[in-house]
């Protein structure tokens, strides 16, 4: 009798372990706690938003490289202006990509992921200048995360180096002109190579992994993409583009910390693109298109939370209105009338709690990051 009881308990324990293991699967649809088709949402995100954005950035960065080659082969102001135009078009497209720090992208660049190679600002100008002078730099090193990507190109194309009187002097009369040419070439090559690897991985590998992980665990795709989305909105858009330059996190405004400091007249345009990207993602809008599909918006509607949908879209629209009245140059805006910058920050801030509390709770998702500036 004792042996029989032991065998029964052993079988029971084994069955319980099997059930527990089965219920913890990351890609189990039943984990979501509702009948919403998360798979369809993930397919729309991958096929109609994320991959097309990465592909467009491939095209735009390739155009930057072509413009760079034309400039180096014939260094003149016209070709530098054409390089600037290509840089700006790529930078605008980047605003639609930066939030997707997932998959292979999050494996590079440390805590900030692939953003470390593309958009860490303010630029450490001394690293660029020293690199051009010594020709001794390593763009894969974390020491150069703040000396490459779009901000480095901004300085190389638009900034004035020591002893120069114009931006183009870096490549014509500067003692380190050959070093600047090499640095420009290497930065563009780095950006192209990395983005190509991320885009190709999405198309050839990660896409299937992403759309199949439909469960509701910390490693499932919807949970990860919601976290990345909210983190980008709060940090990449609200704080980095507006709050930090406006002085919301310091004792005084910090105008030199604006995005695209050296071009000086496109920081508003980049911020508006970023806000458009955030709102389009929320509504499931096709990249560079008009059609919409399954999204955060449709998921909330399925959960009878159209109140959150209406509130978030309203707050995104209100923030856009506050940003649209700003100067094209945030550097100028901070220095002339910083109140409008703080008003834009406040408008962006209103959506943070809605995203981090209301939407996250509706989806039954746990945030995987902690902020230190409050909600």
mmCIF file with all atom_site columns, N, CA and C in Angstrom, residues 36-38 40 74 81 88 93 115 128-129 136 162 257-259 266 288 290 300-301 309 324:
data_model
loop_
_atom_site.group_PDB
_atom_site.id
_atom_site.type_symbol
_atom_site.label_atom_id
_atom_site.label_alt_id
_atom_site.label_comp_id
_atom_site.label_asym_id
_atom_site.label_entity_id
_atom_site.label_seq_id
_atom_site.pdbx_PDB_ins_code
_atom_site.Cartn_x
_atom_site.Cartn_y
_atom_site.Cartn_z
_atom_site.occupancy
_atom_site.B_iso_or_equiv
_atom_site.pdbx_formal_charge
_atom_site.auth_seq_id
_atom_site.auth_comp_id
_atom_site.auth_asym_id
_atom_site.auth_atom_id
_atom_site.pdbx_PDB_model_num
ATOM 1  N N  . UNK A 1 36  ? -8.394  37.793 -28.531 1.00 0.00 ? 36  UNK A N  1
ATOM 2  C CA . UNK A 1 36  ? -7.904  38.674 -29.589 1.00 0.00 ? 36  UNK A CA 1
ATOM 3  C C  . UNK A 1 36  ? -6.799  37.989 -30.388 1.00 0.00 ? 36  UNK A C  1
ATOM 4  N N  . UNK A 1 37  ? -6.793  38.207 -31.694 1.00 0.00 ? 37  UNK A N  1
ATOM 5  C CA . UNK A 1 37  ? -5.815  37.560 -32.577 1.00 0.00 ? 37  UNK A CA 1
ATOM 6  C C  . UNK A 1 37  ? -4.506  38.349 -32.540 1.00 0.00 ? 37  UNK A C  1
ATOM 7  N N  . UNK A 1 38  ? -3.684  38.031 -31.570 1.00 0.00 ? 38  UNK A N  1
ATOM 8  C CA . UNK A 1 38  ? -2.390  38.705 -31.463 1.00 0.00 ? 38  UNK A CA 1
ATOM 9  C C  . UNK A 1 38  ? -1.514  38.410 -32.678 1.00 0.00 ? 38  UNK A C  1
ATOM 10 N N  . UNK A 1 40  ? -2.357  38.188 -35.797 1.00 0.00 ? 40  UNK A N  1
ATOM 11 C CA . UNK A 1 40  ? -2.683  39.126 -36.881 1.00 0.00 ? 40  UNK A CA 1
ATOM 12 C C  . UNK A 1 40  ? -2.090  40.501 -36.596 1.00 0.00 ? 40  UNK A C  1
ATOM 13 N N  . UNK A 1 74  ? 34.305  65.058 -55.849 1.00 0.00 ? 74  UNK A N  1
ATOM 14 C CA . UNK A 1 74  ? 34.290  66.440 -56.336 1.00 0.00 ? 74  UNK A CA 1
ATOM 15 C C  . UNK A 1 74  ? 33.807  67.325 -55.194 1.00 0.00 ? 74  UNK A C  1
ATOM 16 N N  . UNK A 1 81  ? 25.755  70.153 -50.221 1.00 0.00 ? 81  UNK A N  1
ATOM 17 C CA . UNK A 1 81  ? 24.333  70.404 -50.002 1.00 0.00 ? 81  UNK A CA 1
ATOM 18 C C  . UNK A 1 81  ? 23.495  69.187 -50.384 1.00 0.00 ? 81  UNK A C  1
ATOM 19 N N  . UNK A 1 88  ? 19.244  64.311 -44.400 1.00 0.00 ? 88  UNK A N  1
ATOM 20 C CA . UNK A 1 88  ? 17.975  64.684 -43.773 1.00 0.00 ? 88  UNK A CA 1
ATOM 21 C C  . UNK A 1 88  ? 16.877  63.684 -44.116 1.00 0.00 ? 88  UNK A C  1
ATOM 22 N N  . UNK A 1 93  ? 13.493  59.212 -41.966 1.00 0.00 ? 93  UNK A N  1
ATOM 23 C CA . UNK A 1 93  ? 13.086  57.810 -41.991 1.00 0.00 ? 93  UNK A CA 1
ATOM 24 C C  . UNK A 1 93  ? 13.495  57.103 -40.705 1.00 0.00 ? 93  UNK A C  1
ATOM 25 N N  . UNK A 1 115 ? 20.380  51.884 -31.271 1.00 0.00 ? 115 UNK A N  1
ATOM 26 C CA . UNK A 1 115 ? 20.359  53.350 -31.233 1.00 0.00 ? 115 UNK A CA 1
ATOM 27 C C  . UNK A 1 115 ? 21.756  53.897 -30.966 1.00 0.00 ? 115 UNK A C  1
ATOM 28 N N  . UNK A 1 128 ? 35.206  63.066 -32.532 1.00 0.00 ? 128 UNK A N  1
ATOM 29 C CA . UNK A 1 128 ? 35.236  63.142 -33.998 1.00 0.00 ? 128 UNK A CA 1
ATOM 30 C C  . UNK A 1 128 ? 36.488  63.863 -34.460 1.00 0.00 ? 128 UNK A C  1
ATOM 31 N N  . UNK A 1 129 ? 36.793  64.985 -33.847 1.00 0.00 ? 129 UNK A N  1
ATOM 32 C CA . UNK A 1 129 ? 37.961  65.768 -34.243 1.00 0.00 ? 129 UNK A CA 1
ATOM 33 C C  . UNK A 1 129 ? 39.255  65.018 -33.967 1.00 0.00 ? 129 UNK A C  1
ATOM 34 N N  . UNK A 1 136 ? 42.735  57.209 -35.697 1.00 0.00 ? 136 UNK A N  1
ATOM 35 C CA . UNK A 1 136 ? 42.748  56.069 -34.785 1.00 0.00 ? 136 UNK A CA 1
ATOM 36 C C  . UNK A 1 136 ? 41.446  56.080 -33.992 1.00 0.00 ? 136 UNK A C  1
ATOM 37 N N  . UNK A 1 162 ? 37.552  73.325 -35.600 1.00 0.00 ? 162 UNK A N  1
ATOM 38 C CA . UNK A 1 162 ? 38.528  74.297 -35.118 1.00 0.00 ? 162 UNK A CA 1
ATOM 39 C C  . UNK A 1 162 ? 39.334  74.873 -36.272 1.00 0.00 ? 162 UNK A C  1
ATOM 40 N N  . UNK A 1 257 ? 21.750  70.520 -26.428 1.00 0.00 ? 257 UNK A N  1
ATOM 41 C CA . UNK A 1 257 ? 21.432  69.094 -26.422 1.00 0.00 ? 257 UNK A CA 1
ATOM 42 C C  . UNK A 1 257 ? 20.275  68.755 -27.371 1.00 0.00 ? 257 UNK A C  1
ATOM 43 N N  . UNK A 1 258 ? 19.947  69.661 -28.269 1.00 0.00 ? 258 UNK A N  1
ATOM 44 C CA . UNK A 1 258 ? 18.876  69.382 -29.223 1.00 0.00 ? 258 UNK A CA 1
ATOM 45 C C  . UNK A 1 258 ? 19.355  68.404 -30.293 1.00 0.00 ? 258 UNK A C  1
ATOM 46 N N  . UNK A 1 259 ? 18.416  67.734 -30.913 1.00 0.00 ? 259 UNK A N  1
ATOM 47 C CA . UNK A 1 259 ? 18.719  66.852 -32.023 1.00 0.00 ? 259 UNK A CA 1
ATOM 48 C C  . UNK A 1 259 ? 19.061  67.708 -33.242 1.00 0.00 ? 259 UNK A C  1
ATOM 49 N N  . UNK A 1 266 ? 16.104  71.881 -38.391 1.00 0.00 ? 266 UNK A N  1
ATOM 50 C CA . UNK A 1 266 ? 15.304  70.696 -38.712 1.00 0.00 ? 266 UNK A CA 1
ATOM 51 C C  . UNK A 1 266 ? 14.869  69.923 -37.472 1.00 0.00 ? 266 UNK A C  1
ATOM 52 N N  . UNK A 1 288 ? 4.321   54.482 -44.953 1.00 0.00 ? 288 UNK A N  1
ATOM 53 C CA . UNK A 1 288 ? 4.228   55.148 -46.255 1.00 0.00 ? 288 UNK A CA 1
ATOM 54 C C  . UNK A 1 288 ? 2.966   54.769 -47.012 1.00 0.00 ? 288 UNK A C  1
ATOM 55 N N  . UNK A 1 290 ? -1.750  54.371 -46.458 1.00 0.00 ? 290 UNK A N  1
ATOM 56 C CA . UNK A 1 290 ? -2.934  54.894 -45.781 1.00 0.00 ? 290 UNK A CA 1
ATOM 57 C C  . UNK A 1 290 ? -3.770  53.806 -45.113 1.00 0.00 ? 290 UNK A C  1
ATOM 58 N N  . UNK A 1 300 ? -7.332  47.418 -28.180 1.00 0.00 ? 300 UNK A N  1
ATOM 59 C CA . UNK A 1 300 ? -8.065  48.134 -27.141 1.00 0.00 ? 300 UNK A CA 1
ATOM 60 C C  . UNK A 1 300 ? -9.562  48.160 -27.445 1.00 0.00 ? 300 UNK A C  1
ATOM 61 N N  . UNK A 1 301 ? -9.912  48.350 -28.720 1.00 0.00 ? 301 UNK A N  1
ATOM 62 C CA . UNK A 1 301 ? -11.328 48.332 -29.097 1.00 0.00 ? 301 UNK A CA 1
ATOM 63 C C  . UNK A 1 301 ? -11.951 46.972 -28.806 1.00 0.00 ? 301 UNK A C  1
ATOM 64 N N  . UNK A 1 309 ? -8.365  54.594 -26.609 1.00 0.00 ? 309 UNK A N  1
ATOM 65 C CA . UNK A 1 309 ? -8.059  54.915 -28.001 1.00 0.00 ? 309 UNK A CA 1
ATOM 66 C C  . UNK A 1 309 ? -8.317  56.388 -28.273 1.00 0.00 ? 309 UNK A C  1
ATOM 67 N N  . UNK A 1 324 ? 4.027   72.074 -33.406 1.00 0.00 ? 324 UNK A N  1
ATOM 68 C CA . UNK A 1 324 ? 3.964   72.798 -34.677 1.00 0.00 ? 324 UNK A CA 1
ATOM 69 C C  . UNK A 1 324 ? 4.174   74.300 -34.526 1.00 0.00 ? 324 UNK A C  1
#
